[in-house]
Every structure is written in C-alpha cells, then in structure tokens.
PDB file of C-alpha atoms in Angstrom:
ATOM      1  CA  MET L   1     -11.179  -3.689 -30.307  1.00 45.00           C
ATOM      2  CA  LYS L   2     -10.057  -5.251 -27.016  1.00 42.00           C
ATOM      3  CA  ALA L   3      -6.702  -6.161 -28.555  1.00 45.00           C
ATOM      4  CA  ALA L   4      -6.200  -2.547 -29.659  1.00 45.00           C
ATOM      5  CA  MET L   5      -7.063  -1.279 -26.180  1.00 42.00           C
ATOM      6  CA  LEU L   6      -4.582  -3.709 -24.625  1.00 42.00           C
ATOM      7  CA  ALA L   7      -1.875  -2.585 -27.040  1.00 42.00           C
ATOM      8  CA  CYS L   8      -2.527   1.044 -26.078  1.00 45.00           C
ATOM      9  CA  LEU L   9      -2.325   0.102 -22.406  1.00 43.00           C
ATOM     10  CA  CYS L  10       1.029  -1.592 -22.907  1.00 46.00           C
ATOM     11  CA  VAL L  11       2.373   1.436 -24.814  1.00 41.00           C
ATOM     12  CA  LEU L  12       1.187   3.686 -21.996  1.00 42.00           C
ATOM     13  CA  PHE L  13       2.978   1.593 -19.380  1.00 42.00           C
ATOM     14  CA  PHE L  14       6.189   1.520 -21.420  1.00 39.00           C
ATOM     15  CA  SER L  15       6.107   5.259 -22.066  1.00 40.00           C
ATOM     16  CA  CYS L  16       5.498   5.944 -18.373  1.00 44.00           C
ATOM     17  CA  ALA L  17       8.441   3.773 -17.373  1.00 45.00           C
ATOM     18  CA  MET L  18      10.810   6.724 -17.800  1.00 48.00           C
ATOM     19  CA  VAL L  19       8.593   9.183 -15.907  1.00 61.00           C
ATOM     20  CA  ALA L  20       8.924   9.698 -12.144  1.00 70.00           C
ATOM     21  CA  PRO L  21       5.914   8.487 -10.129  1.00 82.00           C
ATOM     22  CA  THR L  22       3.387  11.080  -9.016  1.00 90.00           C
ATOM     23  CA  TYR L  23       1.667  11.451  -5.654  1.00 96.00           C
ATOM     24  CA  LYS L  24      -2.001  10.508  -5.624  1.00 96.00           C
ATOM     25  CA  VAL L  25      -4.198   9.163  -2.824  1.00 97.00           C
ATOM     26  CA  SER L  26      -7.533   7.380  -3.077  1.00 96.00           C
ATOM     27  CA  ILE L  27     -10.027   6.966  -0.240  1.00 96.00           C
ATOM     28  CA  SER L  28     -12.740   4.341   0.064  1.00 96.00           C
ATOM     29  CA  SER L  29     -14.941   3.203   2.926  1.00 94.00           C
ATOM     30  CA  ASP L  30     -17.255   0.451   4.076  1.00 92.00           C
ATOM     31  CA  PRO L  31     -20.608   2.058   5.012  1.00 90.00           C
ATOM     32  CA  VAL L  32     -21.750  -1.080   6.850  1.00 93.00           C
ATOM     33  CA  GLU L  33     -18.804  -1.724   9.180  1.00 90.00           C
ATOM     34  CA  GLY L  34     -17.325   1.775   9.121  1.00 89.00           C
ATOM     35  CA  HIS L  35     -13.859   0.815   7.821  1.00 92.00           C
ATOM     36  CA  GLU L  36     -11.818   3.369   5.868  1.00 95.00           C
ATOM     37  CA  TYR L  37      -9.071   2.652   3.343  1.00 96.00           C
ATOM     38  CA  ILE L  38      -6.595   5.329   2.275  1.00 97.00           C
ATOM     39  CA  ASP L  39      -4.236   4.180  -0.498  1.00 97.00           C
ATOM     40  CA  LEU L  40      -1.150   5.766  -1.967  1.00 97.00           C
ATOM     41  CA  ASN L  41      -1.349   4.972  -5.670  1.00 94.00           C
ATOM     42  CA  PRO L  42       1.182   2.343  -6.859  1.00 94.00           C
ATOM     43  CA  GLN L  43       4.638   3.849  -7.295  1.00 94.00           C
ATOM     44  CA  ARG L  44       6.880   2.415 -10.010  1.00 92.00           C
ATOM     45  CA  MET L  45      10.071   0.836  -8.781  1.00 93.00           C
ATOM     46  CA  ALA L  46      13.351   1.024 -10.671  1.00 91.00           C
ATOM     47  CA  GLN L  47      16.381  -0.884 -11.876  1.00 80.00           C
ATOM     48  CA  ILE L  48      19.908   0.204 -12.782  1.00 70.00           C
ATOM     49  CA  ASN L  49      20.660  -0.356 -16.460  1.00 67.00           C
ATOM     50  CA  ASN L  50      23.991  -1.402 -17.980  1.00 67.00           C
ATOM     51  CA  VAL L  51      25.279   2.195 -18.125  1.00 67.00           C
ATOM     52  CA  GLY L  52      24.465   2.946 -14.490  1.00 66.00           C
ATOM     53  CA  ASP L  53      21.251   4.933 -14.986  1.00 72.00           C
ATOM     54  CA  THR L  54      18.179   4.402 -12.811  1.00 71.00           C
ATOM     55  CA  VAL L  55      15.248   3.373 -15.022  1.00 80.00           C
ATOM     56  CA  TYR L  56      11.665   3.060 -13.806  1.00 82.00           C
ATOM     57  CA  THR L  57       9.996  -0.247 -14.596  1.00 80.00           C
ATOM     58  CA  PHE L  58       6.398  -0.615 -15.724  1.00 77.00           C
ATOM     59  CA  ARG L  59       6.169  -4.199 -14.406  1.00 89.00           C
ATOM     60  CA  TRP L  60       6.562  -3.575 -10.671  1.00 95.00           C
ATOM     61  CA  SER L  61       5.155  -0.928  -8.346  1.00 96.00           C
ATOM     62  CA  ILE L  62       4.821  -0.429  -4.601  1.00 97.00           C
ATOM     63  CA  GLY L  63       2.078   1.321  -2.625  1.00 97.00           C
ATOM     64  CA  ALA L  64       0.989   2.015   0.951  1.00 98.00           C
ATOM     65  CA  ARG L  65      -2.355   1.800   2.741  1.00 97.00           C
ATOM     66  CA  ARG L  66      -3.750   3.076   6.025  1.00 97.00           C
ATOM     67  CA  PHE L  67      -6.684   1.003   7.251  1.00 96.00           C
ATOM     68  CA  LYS L  68      -8.926   2.568   9.902  1.00 94.00           C
ATOM     69  CA  SER L  69     -11.263   0.452  12.011  1.00 90.00           C
ATOM     70  CA  PRO L  70     -13.981   2.004  14.230  1.00 85.00           C
ATOM     71  CA  ASN L  71     -12.862  -0.066  17.220  1.00 83.00           C
ATOM     72  CA  ARG L  72      -9.145  -0.676  16.725  1.00 83.00           C
ATOM     73  CA  GLY L  73      -7.754   2.571  15.351  1.00 88.00           C
ATOM     74  CA  SER L  74      -5.465   2.471  12.327  1.00 94.00           C
ATOM     75  CA  SER L  75      -3.032  -0.034  10.874  1.00 95.00           C
ATOM     76  CA  TYR L  76      -0.662   0.084   7.893  1.00 97.00           C
ATOM     77  CA  LEU L  77       0.133  -2.120   4.917  1.00 97.00           C
ATOM     78  CA  LEU L  78       2.565  -2.056   2.041  1.00 98.00           C
ATOM     79  CA  PHE L  79       1.483  -3.637  -1.222  1.00 98.00           C
ATOM     80  CA  VAL L  80       3.301  -4.628  -4.374  1.00 97.00           C
ATOM     81  CA  ARG L  81       1.782  -4.927  -7.854  1.00 96.00           C
ATOM     82  CA  TYR L  82       3.084  -6.905 -10.808  1.00 96.00           C
ATOM     83  CA  PHE L  83       2.054  -6.396 -14.440  1.00 92.00           C
ATOM     84  CA  GLY L  84       3.288  -8.782 -17.126  1.00 91.00           C
ATOM     85  CA  SER L  85       2.642 -11.461 -19.736  1.00 89.00           C
ATOM     86  CA  ASP L  86       3.503 -14.435 -17.500  1.00 91.00           C
ATOM     87  CA  TRP L  87       2.432 -15.300 -13.972  1.00 93.00           C
ATOM     88  CA  PHE L  88       4.922 -14.477 -11.237  1.00 95.00           C
ATOM     89  CA  PHE L  89       2.915 -16.137  -8.442  1.00 96.00           C
ATOM     90  CA  ILE L  90       4.004 -13.897  -5.560  1.00 97.00           C
ATOM     91  CA  ASP L  91       4.612 -16.268  -2.671  1.00 97.00           C
ATOM     92  CA  ASP L  92       3.090 -16.182   0.801  1.00 97.00           C
ATOM     93  CA  GLY L  93       5.169 -15.850   3.971  1.00 97.00           C
ATOM     94  CA  GLU L  94       8.215 -13.534   4.024  1.00 97.00           C
ATOM     95  CA  SER L  95       8.067 -12.759   0.310  1.00 98.00           C
ATOM     96  CA  MET L  96       8.842  -9.013   0.582  1.00 98.00           C
ATOM     97  CA  ILE L  97      12.430  -8.445   1.723  1.00 98.00           C
ATOM     98  CA  PHE L  98      14.011  -4.989   2.016  1.00 98.00           C
ATOM     99  CA  ASN L  99      17.673  -4.133   2.277  1.00 98.00           C
ATOM    100  CA  VAL L 100      17.863  -0.678   3.849  1.00 98.00           C
ATOM    101  CA  ASP L 101      21.475   0.531   3.883  1.00 98.00           C
ATOM    102  CA  GLY L 102      22.572  -3.020   4.675  1.00 97.00           C
ATOM    103  CA  GLU L 103      19.803  -3.847   7.176  1.00 97.00           C
ATOM    104  CA  GLN L 104      17.280  -6.516   6.203  1.00 98.00           C
ATOM    105  CA  ILE L 105      13.581  -5.952   6.908  1.00 98.00           C
ATOM    106  CA  ARG L 106      11.271  -8.858   6.083  1.00 98.00           C
ATOM    107  CA  LEU L 107       7.505  -8.536   5.676  1.00 98.00           C
ATOM    108  CA  SER L 108       5.024 -11.404   5.632  1.00 98.00           C
ATOM    109  CA  GLY L 109       1.765 -11.708   3.742  1.00 97.00           C
ATOM    110  CA  ASP L 110      -0.573 -14.099   1.956  1.00 97.00           C
ATOM    111  CA  GLY L 111       1.013 -13.567  -1.457  1.00 97.00           C
ATOM    112  CA  SER L 112      -1.063 -12.806  -4.533  1.00 97.00           C
ATOM    113  CA  ARG L 113      -3.288 -15.904  -4.520  1.00 94.00           C
ATOM    114  CA  SER L 114      -6.416 -13.832  -3.786  1.00 95.00           C
ATOM    115  CA  ASN L 115      -5.471 -10.938  -6.090  1.00 95.00           C
ATOM    116  CA  ARG L 116      -4.723 -12.268  -9.585  1.00 95.00           C
ATOM    117  CA  ASP L 117      -6.450 -10.941 -12.687  1.00 94.00           C
ATOM    118  CA  VAL L 118      -6.151 -11.648 -16.399  1.00 93.00           C
ATOM    119  CA  PHE L 119      -6.744  -9.113 -19.160  1.00 85.00           C
ATOM    120  CA  SER L 120      -7.778  -9.939 -22.692  1.00 77.00           C
ATOM    121  CA  GLY L 121      -4.712 -11.082 -24.594  1.00 81.00           C
ATOM    122  CA  GLY L 122      -3.120 -12.816 -21.609  1.00 85.00           C
ATOM    123  CA  THR L 123      -1.741  -9.835 -19.698  1.00 88.00           C
ATOM    124  CA  VAL L 124      -1.806 -10.549 -15.959  1.00 94.00           C
ATOM    125  CA  ILE L 125      -1.809  -8.434 -12.800  1.00 95.00           C
ATOM    126  CA  GLU L 126      -0.901  -9.676  -9.324  1.00 97.00           C
ATOM    127  CA  THR L 127      -1.153  -7.734  -6.067  1.00 97.00           C
ATOM    128  CA  ALA L 128       0.156  -8.802  -2.651  1.00 98.00           C
ATOM    129  CA  PHE L 129      -0.452  -7.030   0.689  1.00 98.00           C
ATOM    130  CA  TYR L 130       1.867  -7.017   3.719  1.00 98.00           C
ATOM    131  CA  MET L 131       0.847  -5.958   7.225  1.00 97.00           C
ATOM    132  CA  THR L 132       3.434  -3.698   8.838  1.00 97.00           C
ATOM    133  CA  THR L 133       3.680  -0.635  11.098  1.00 96.00           C
ATOM    134  CA  TYR L 134       4.003   3.106  10.657  1.00 97.00           C
ATOM    135  CA  ASP L 135       7.450   3.029  12.309  1.00 97.00           C
ATOM    136  CA  LYS L 136       8.723   0.230  10.102  1.00 97.00           C
ATOM    137  CA  ILE L 137       7.653   2.019   6.915  1.00 98.00           C
ATOM    138  CA  GLU L 138       9.412   5.144   8.222  1.00 97.00           C
ATOM    139  CA  ARG L 139      12.613   3.132   8.692  1.00 98.00           C
ATOM    140  CA  ILE L 140      12.393   1.756   5.164  1.00 98.00           C
ATOM    141  CA  VAL L 141      11.897   5.083   3.379  1.00 98.00           C
ATOM    142  CA  ALA L 142      14.512   6.833   5.540  1.00 98.00           C
ATOM    143  CA  GLY L 143      17.256   4.713   3.943  1.00 98.00           C
ATOM    144  CA  GLN L 144      19.707   6.154   1.450  1.00 97.00           C
ATOM    145  CA  MET L 145      19.842   2.983  -0.659  1.00 95.00           C
ATOM    146  CA  VAL L 146      16.793   0.744  -0.459  1.00 97.00           C
ATOM    147  CA  TYR L 147      16.430  -2.519  -2.362  1.00 96.00           C
ATOM    148  CA  VAL L 148      13.366  -4.762  -2.279  1.00 97.00           C
ATOM    149  CA  LYS L 149      13.175  -8.403  -3.321  1.00 96.00           C
ATOM    150  CA  ILE L 150       9.813  -9.974  -4.159  1.00 97.00           C
ATOM    151  CA  VAL L 151       9.806 -13.761  -3.952  1.00 97.00           C
ATOM    152  CA  GLY L 152       7.669 -15.834  -6.312  1.00 96.00           C
ATOM    153  CA  SER L 153       6.905 -19.541  -6.350  1.00 92.00           C
ATOM    154  CA  ASN L 154      10.039 -20.339  -8.371  1.00 86.00           C
ATOM    155  CA  GLN L 155      11.663 -16.958  -9.086  1.00 92.00           C
ATOM    156  CA  HIS L 156      12.366 -13.572  -7.538  1.00 93.00           C
ATOM    157  CA  ALA L 157      12.654  -9.946  -8.654  1.00 93.00           C
ATOM    158  CA  THR L 158      14.886  -7.278  -7.083  1.00 93.00           C
ATOM    159  CA  HIS L 159      14.342  -3.551  -7.532  1.00 95.00           C
ATOM    160  CA  ILE L 160      15.408  -0.185  -6.161  1.00 95.00           C
ATOM    161  CA  ILE L 161      13.026   2.117  -4.312  1.00 95.00           C
ATOM    162  CA  PRO L 162      13.794   5.463  -6.030  1.00 93.00           C
ATOM    163  CA  ALA L 163      14.176   8.716  -4.097  1.00 94.00           C
ATOM    164  CA  THR L 164      10.919  10.088  -5.549  1.00 94.00           C
ATOM    165  CA  VAL L 165       8.992   7.044  -4.341  1.00 96.00           C
ATOM    166  CA  LYS L 166      10.524   7.269  -0.853  1.00 97.00           C
ATOM    167  CA  SER L 167       9.560  10.946  -0.737  1.00 97.00           C
ATOM    168  CA  ASN L 168       5.977  10.176  -1.767  1.00 97.00           C
ATOM    169  CA  ILE L 169       5.649   7.473   0.897  1.00 98.00           C
ATOM    170  CA  ARG L 170       7.026   9.857   3.554  1.00 98.00           C
ATOM    171  CA  ARG L 171       4.456  12.434   2.483  1.00 98.00           C
ATOM    172  CA  PHE L 172       1.709   9.800   2.747  1.00 98.00           C
ATOM    173  CA  LEU L 173       2.788   9.007   6.323  1.00 97.00           C
ATOM    174  CA  ARG L 174       2.849  12.701   7.274  1.00 97.00           C
ATOM    175  CA  GLU L 175      -0.602  13.361   5.849  1.00 97.00           C
ATOM    176  CA  HIS L 176      -2.148  10.167   7.247  1.00 96.00           C
ATOM    177  CA  PRO L 177      -0.643   9.569  10.716  1.00 95.00           C
ATOM    178  CA  PRO L 178      -1.705   6.787  13.090  1.00 94.00           C
ATOM    179  CA  ILE L 179      -5.044   7.027  14.885  1.00 88.00           C
ATOM    180  CA  ASN L 180      -5.613   5.143  18.132  1.00 79.00           C
ATOM    181  CA  ALA L 181      -8.863   3.575  19.242  1.00 54.00           C
ATOM    182  CA  ASP L 182      -9.342   6.092  22.093  1.00 50.00           C
ATOM    183  CA  SER L 183      -9.377   9.081  19.744  1.00 45.00           C
ATOM    184  CA  LEU L 184     -11.855   7.298  17.480  1.00 44.00           C
ATOM    185  CA  SER L 185     -14.100   6.664  20.488  1.00 44.00           C
ATOM    186  CA  ILE L 186     -14.047  10.368  21.383  1.00 39.00           C
ATOM    187  CA  GLU L 187     -14.683  11.276  17.733  1.00 41.00           C
ATOM    188  CA  ARG L 188     -17.739   9.027  17.602  1.00 44.00           C
ATOM    189  CA  LYS L 189     -19.174  10.252  20.905  1.00 47.00           C
ATOM    190  CA  GLY L 190     -18.489  13.929  20.309  1.00 47.00           C
ATOM    191  CA  ALA L 191     -16.931  16.485  22.607  1.00 41.00           C
ATOM    192  CA  GLN L 192     -19.846  16.629  25.054  1.00 43.00           C
ATOM    193  CA  PRO L 193     -21.580  13.635  26.623  1.00 40.00           C
ATOM    194  CA  ALA L 194     -25.306  13.329  26.162  1.00 42.00           C
ATOM    195  CA  ARG L 195     -27.283  14.964  28.977  1.00 44.00           C
ATOM    196  CA  ARG L 196     -29.850  13.013  30.931  1.00 43.00           C
ATOM    197  CA  THR L 197     -33.263  14.558  31.453  1.00 44.00           C
ATOM    198  CA  HIS L 198     -34.234  14.620  35.130  1.00 47.00           C
ATOM    199  CA  ARG L 199     -37.746  13.466  35.747  1.00 49.00           C
ATOM    200  CA  PRO L 200     -39.253  14.185  39.185  1.00 47.00           C
ATOM    201  CA  LYS L 201     -40.651  11.260  41.093  1.00 51.00           C
ATOM    202  CA  LYS L 202     -44.384  10.792  41.094  1.00 52.00           C
ATOM    203  CA  GLY L 203     -46.014  12.791  43.888  1.00 51.00           C
ATOM    204  CA  SER L 204     -43.029  15.110  44.425  1.00 45.00           C
ATOM    205  CA  ILE L 205     -44.826  18.104  42.900  1.00 41.00           C
TER     206      ILE L 205
END
C-alpha cells in the first residue's frame, strides 16, 4: 500500500513538472512565544532542455518566509527544497549562490542537516533555510535572468528561477511587507494608553 502511494506521489511530481507554479501562502504561529510564520509554498525551479525550452523540475523548488517576532519585528528567509532518490546533503555556509544578470548574490545557512526526511521506498526530502533581507530578495527577483546554484557536500545543482516564480515571490513581498518592532509595540498596546484611576488621599473628603 505504501509503495503504491509513493508511486502515485512520484507520478504526481513528474506530471506537475511541466505546469507553472501557483501562488499559495500558509500561515502558522507559536501561541507561547507569539512568533508568526508566513510561507510562500515551494515554487518549482527550471532547467533549459537540449532544444532550448524551459522545463520545470520536480526535484528542486524555492520558497520564501516572513518571520515575525513580538519584540524584533519581521525578518525574511529563502528556502530551497530537494526531492529525490539519493541524498544531496545541502551544505552549510554560502551554499545558495544567485547570478542575477551577471551579479553574484551569496546566501549563508546551516544546510539541510536539521531538515532531512526519508519516505518509504527510499525517497528523500531535504530543506535548507537562508536568512536574508526584504531588499535582497527584491534585487534577486527583479533580475531578467536569474540562476541559482545549490552546493552539496560533493556536488552542486544549477537552475533557473522562472518568470512565474519571480512574479509569485514579488507578490509575496508586496502582500507581506516588513514590520518594525515599534509598530508591533503600538499594535500590542493599542491606540490609547490605559487610564489611571485617581484615588483621593485619605482625609481629603
């Protein structure tokens, strides 16, 4: 049964490889510490085949996250996800390298060592997160031709960020702009400060 489900999953990924990525956002929160995570769903990257056509790949995808902290405002991450039959072992350090119209932009992270999962049948998934800024993501998706190289322990993979994916990331940035700590402080306190009740001193009445 599990083998059949895995086969269906693989067929689904292959069939979706030719379909342009769609825009979808998920929101989660930490009720204890008050953190909020807004994720753009993983967007399939692409390669150019031997006849010059851009083909979406099911193995590699890229996503974006806005992380909101009650005390520090918001910060941004890019993440990459790998799906395959063999481990890629996404490296730590500067393992996500963009070429944006000839300009290199390097992002650092902890690699996939904390985010590796195995499905029944040996299919593996790796995810790696990279801290960055709103402005830097804007620069990346504003490029006409954007390549990204992901570096593994003993290999690397290079893909194209398709126009549809760049458009979806730009939309994510527009809909989820930066929030500074001061605005969060005002939001928590409310528009009006709490009023103090004046109590007359004993014997004044």
